[in-house]
Coordinates of C-alpha atoms in Angstrom, one line a residue:
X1 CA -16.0 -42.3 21.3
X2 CA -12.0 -41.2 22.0
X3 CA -12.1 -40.7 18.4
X4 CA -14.9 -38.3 17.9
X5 CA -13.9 -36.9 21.0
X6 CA -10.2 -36.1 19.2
X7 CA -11.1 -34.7 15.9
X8 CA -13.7 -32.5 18.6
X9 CA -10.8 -31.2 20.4
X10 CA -8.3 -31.0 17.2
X11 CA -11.4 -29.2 15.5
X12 CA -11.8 -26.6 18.1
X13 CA -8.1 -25.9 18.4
X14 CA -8.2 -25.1 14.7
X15 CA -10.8 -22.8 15.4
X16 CA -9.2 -21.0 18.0
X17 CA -5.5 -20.8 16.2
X18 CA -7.7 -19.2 12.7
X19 CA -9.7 -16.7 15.3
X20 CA -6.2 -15.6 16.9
X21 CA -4.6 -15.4 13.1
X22 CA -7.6 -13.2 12.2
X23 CA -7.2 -10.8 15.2
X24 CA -4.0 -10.5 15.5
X25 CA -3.5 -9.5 11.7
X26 CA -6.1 -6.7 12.3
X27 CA -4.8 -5.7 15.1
X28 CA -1.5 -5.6 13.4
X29 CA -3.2 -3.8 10.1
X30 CA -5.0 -1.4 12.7
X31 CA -1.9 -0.2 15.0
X32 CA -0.7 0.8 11.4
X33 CA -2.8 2.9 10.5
X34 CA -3.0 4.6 14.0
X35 CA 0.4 5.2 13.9
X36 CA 0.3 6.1 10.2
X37 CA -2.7 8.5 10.9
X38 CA -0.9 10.5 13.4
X39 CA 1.7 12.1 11.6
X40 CA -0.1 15.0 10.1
X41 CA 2.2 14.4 7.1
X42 CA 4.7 11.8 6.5
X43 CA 7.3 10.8 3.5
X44 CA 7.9 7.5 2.9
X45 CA 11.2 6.4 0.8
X46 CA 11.5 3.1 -0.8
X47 CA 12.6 0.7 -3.8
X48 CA 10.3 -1.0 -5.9
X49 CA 11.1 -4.9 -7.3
X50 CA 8.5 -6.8 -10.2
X51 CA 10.6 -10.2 -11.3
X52 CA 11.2 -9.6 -14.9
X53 CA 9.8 -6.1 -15.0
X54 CA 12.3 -4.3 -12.6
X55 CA 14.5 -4.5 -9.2
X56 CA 15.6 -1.9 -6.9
X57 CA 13.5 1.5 -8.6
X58 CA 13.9 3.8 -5.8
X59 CA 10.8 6.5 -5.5
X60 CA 9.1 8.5 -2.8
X61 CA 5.7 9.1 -1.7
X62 CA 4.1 12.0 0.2
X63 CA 0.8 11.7 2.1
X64 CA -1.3 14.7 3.5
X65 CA -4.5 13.3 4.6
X66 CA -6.2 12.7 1.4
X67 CA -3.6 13.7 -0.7
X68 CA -0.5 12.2 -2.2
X69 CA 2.2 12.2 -4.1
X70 CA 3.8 9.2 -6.1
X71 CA 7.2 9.3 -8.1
X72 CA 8.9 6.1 -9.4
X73 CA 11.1 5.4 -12.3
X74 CA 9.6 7.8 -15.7
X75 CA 5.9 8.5 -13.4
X76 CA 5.2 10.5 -10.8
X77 CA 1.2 10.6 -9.3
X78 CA -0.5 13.2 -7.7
X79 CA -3.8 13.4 -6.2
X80 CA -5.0 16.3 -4.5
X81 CA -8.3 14.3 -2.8
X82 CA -10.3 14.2 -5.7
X83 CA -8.6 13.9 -9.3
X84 CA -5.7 12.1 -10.1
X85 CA -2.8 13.2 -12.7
X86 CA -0.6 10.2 -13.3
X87 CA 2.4 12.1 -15.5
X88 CA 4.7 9.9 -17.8
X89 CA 7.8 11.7 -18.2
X90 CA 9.2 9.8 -20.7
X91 CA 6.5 10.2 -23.2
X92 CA 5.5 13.9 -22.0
X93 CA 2.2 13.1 -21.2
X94 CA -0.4 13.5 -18.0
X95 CA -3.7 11.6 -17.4
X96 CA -6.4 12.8 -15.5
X97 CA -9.1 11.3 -13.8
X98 CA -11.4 10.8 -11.0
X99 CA -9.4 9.3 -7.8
X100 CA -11.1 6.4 -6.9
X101 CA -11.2 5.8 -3.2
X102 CA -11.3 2.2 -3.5
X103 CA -8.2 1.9 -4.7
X104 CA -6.0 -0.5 -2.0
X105 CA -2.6 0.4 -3.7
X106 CA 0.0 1.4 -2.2
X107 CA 1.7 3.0 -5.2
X108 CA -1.7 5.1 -6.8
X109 CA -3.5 5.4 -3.1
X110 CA -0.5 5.3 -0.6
X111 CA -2.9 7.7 1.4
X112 CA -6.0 4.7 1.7
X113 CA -3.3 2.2 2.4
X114 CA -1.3 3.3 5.3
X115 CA -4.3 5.0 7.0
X116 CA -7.6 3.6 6.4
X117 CA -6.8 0.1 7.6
X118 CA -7.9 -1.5 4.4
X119 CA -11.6 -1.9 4.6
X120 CA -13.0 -4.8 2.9
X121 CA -9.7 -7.1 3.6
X122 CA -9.3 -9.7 5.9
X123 CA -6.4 -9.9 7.8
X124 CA -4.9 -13.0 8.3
X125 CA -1.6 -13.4 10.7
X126 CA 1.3 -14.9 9.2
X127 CA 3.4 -15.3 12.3
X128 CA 7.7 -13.4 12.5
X129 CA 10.2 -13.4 10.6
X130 CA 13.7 -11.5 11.4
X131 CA 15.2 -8.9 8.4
X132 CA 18.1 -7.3 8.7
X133 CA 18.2 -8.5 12.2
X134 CA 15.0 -7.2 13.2
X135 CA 12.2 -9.0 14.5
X136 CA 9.2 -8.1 12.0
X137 CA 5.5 -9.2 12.0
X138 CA 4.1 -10.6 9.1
X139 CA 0.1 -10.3 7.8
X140 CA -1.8 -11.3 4.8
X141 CA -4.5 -8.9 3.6
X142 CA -7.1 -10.3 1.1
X143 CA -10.1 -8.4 -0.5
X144 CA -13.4 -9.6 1.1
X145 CA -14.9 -9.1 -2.3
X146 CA -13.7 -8.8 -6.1
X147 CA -11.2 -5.7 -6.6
X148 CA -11.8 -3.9 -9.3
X149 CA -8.1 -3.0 -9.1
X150 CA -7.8 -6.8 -10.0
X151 CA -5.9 -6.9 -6.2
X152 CA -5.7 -10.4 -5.5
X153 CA -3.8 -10.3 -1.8
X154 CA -1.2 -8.3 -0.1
X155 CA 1.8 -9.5 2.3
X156 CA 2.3 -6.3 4.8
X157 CA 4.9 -6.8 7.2
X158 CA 5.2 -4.8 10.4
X159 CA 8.2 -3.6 12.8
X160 CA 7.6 -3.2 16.1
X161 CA 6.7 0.1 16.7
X162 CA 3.9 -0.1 14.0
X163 CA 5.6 0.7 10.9
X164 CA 5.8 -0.6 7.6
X165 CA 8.8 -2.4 6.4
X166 CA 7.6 -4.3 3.2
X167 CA 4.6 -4.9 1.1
X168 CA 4.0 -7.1 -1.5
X169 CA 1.2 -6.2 -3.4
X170 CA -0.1 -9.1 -6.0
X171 CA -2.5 -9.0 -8.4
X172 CA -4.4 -11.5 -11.0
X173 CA -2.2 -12.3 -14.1
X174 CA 0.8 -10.3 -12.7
X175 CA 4.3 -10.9 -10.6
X176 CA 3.7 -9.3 -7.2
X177 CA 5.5 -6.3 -6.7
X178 CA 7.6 -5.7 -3.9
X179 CA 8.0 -2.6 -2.1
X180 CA 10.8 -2.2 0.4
X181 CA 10.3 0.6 3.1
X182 CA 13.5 2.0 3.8
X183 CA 12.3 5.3 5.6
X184 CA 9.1 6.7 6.9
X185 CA 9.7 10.7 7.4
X186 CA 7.4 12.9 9.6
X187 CA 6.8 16.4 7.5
X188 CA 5.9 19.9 9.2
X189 CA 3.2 21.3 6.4
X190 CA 2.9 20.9 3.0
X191 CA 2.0 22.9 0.3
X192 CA -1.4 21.9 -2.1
X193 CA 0.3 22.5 -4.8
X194 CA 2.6 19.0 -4.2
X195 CA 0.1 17.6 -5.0
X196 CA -1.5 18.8 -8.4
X197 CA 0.4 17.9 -11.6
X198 CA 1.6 22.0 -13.1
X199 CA 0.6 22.7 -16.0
X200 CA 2.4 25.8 -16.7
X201 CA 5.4 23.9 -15.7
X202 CA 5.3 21.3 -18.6
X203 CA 3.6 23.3 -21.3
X204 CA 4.6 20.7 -23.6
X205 CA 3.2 17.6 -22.1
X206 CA -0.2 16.5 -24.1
X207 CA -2.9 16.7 -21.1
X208 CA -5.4 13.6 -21.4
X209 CA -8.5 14.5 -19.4
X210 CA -11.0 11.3 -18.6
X211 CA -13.2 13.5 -16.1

């Protein structure tokens, strides 16, 4: 009987440390997007690590509320809410397609990532750690059904006033990527054209269209 009565007790502790872990990450996920959310328009600066790909790739994104702006290394995104021009500057070329809203990447959807809360993720707390110092809050998002994206989980950790500090976005067959925050920048208002690749700009970059 004190046995049963254990494994009872041990089994319904378990149950309330998992429901805690659950609400606490999406309360964490949620306060970020809030926060994220209210700046009109924000620019985030960061550098990008991939073990044996990359390390330290410094690049910039700019959000406008369904909008963005992406440039890392030889590419730079833009999205102006409904197609998508991913320019390789290296090979003088531009792609353009249909954004897809599902996207949960923080690199070709910033704009879904920091402000929709990532729908269809569950958000499991994974307790503090201290960087640099700081006290930061960590949170494990994974898809509550197959990503087309191929997104198998993300590690988002959180400062205390709701910001993002890291992300570690990992995906099937891939190193993770890591993506250190190192500024988040509230912007007065922003022109549409940040967002749309220029043609007349780059008259001699080969335009692939996949509309």
């Amino acid at each position: 009987m004190k046995r049963k009565l254990y494994f009872t007790v041990l089994a319904l502790c378990l149950t309330v440390v998992d429901l805690y872990a659950q609400d606490r990450g999406t309360t964490l996920v949620e306060s970020l997007a809030q926060k994220m959310t209210g700046y009109k328009n924000y620019r985030i600066e960061f550098t990008a690590d991939m073990e044996n790909e990359f390390s330290d790739l410094s690049g910039k994104i700019i959000v406008s509320g369904a909008c963005y702006r992406v440039e890392i290394n030889d590419y730079e995104v833009y999205c102006d809410g409904k197609n998508l021009y991913t320019y390789n500057t290296n090979e003088d070329e531009v792609t353009i397609e249909k954004a897809d809203p599902t996207d949960p990447s923080p690199l070709t959807n910033p704009a879904r990532f920091f402000e929709s809360g990532i729908k269809d993720f569950q958000c499991i707390y994974k307790g503090t750690e201290t960087k640099n110092g700081k006290t930061v809050e960590r949170v494990e998002l994974l898809p509550s059904k197959l990503q087309a994206s191929g997104c198998k989980s993300i590690l988002l950790e959180v400062d205390k006033n709701s910001l993002p500090v890291s992300i570690e976005y990992r995906t099937e067959g891939a190193a993770p990527i890591t993506i250190a925050i190192q500024k988040v920048v509230p912007l007065t208002d922003i022109s549409s054209d940040t967002f749309v690749f220029n043609r007349k700009e780059h008259p001699e970059v080969e335009v692939i269209d996949f509309r």
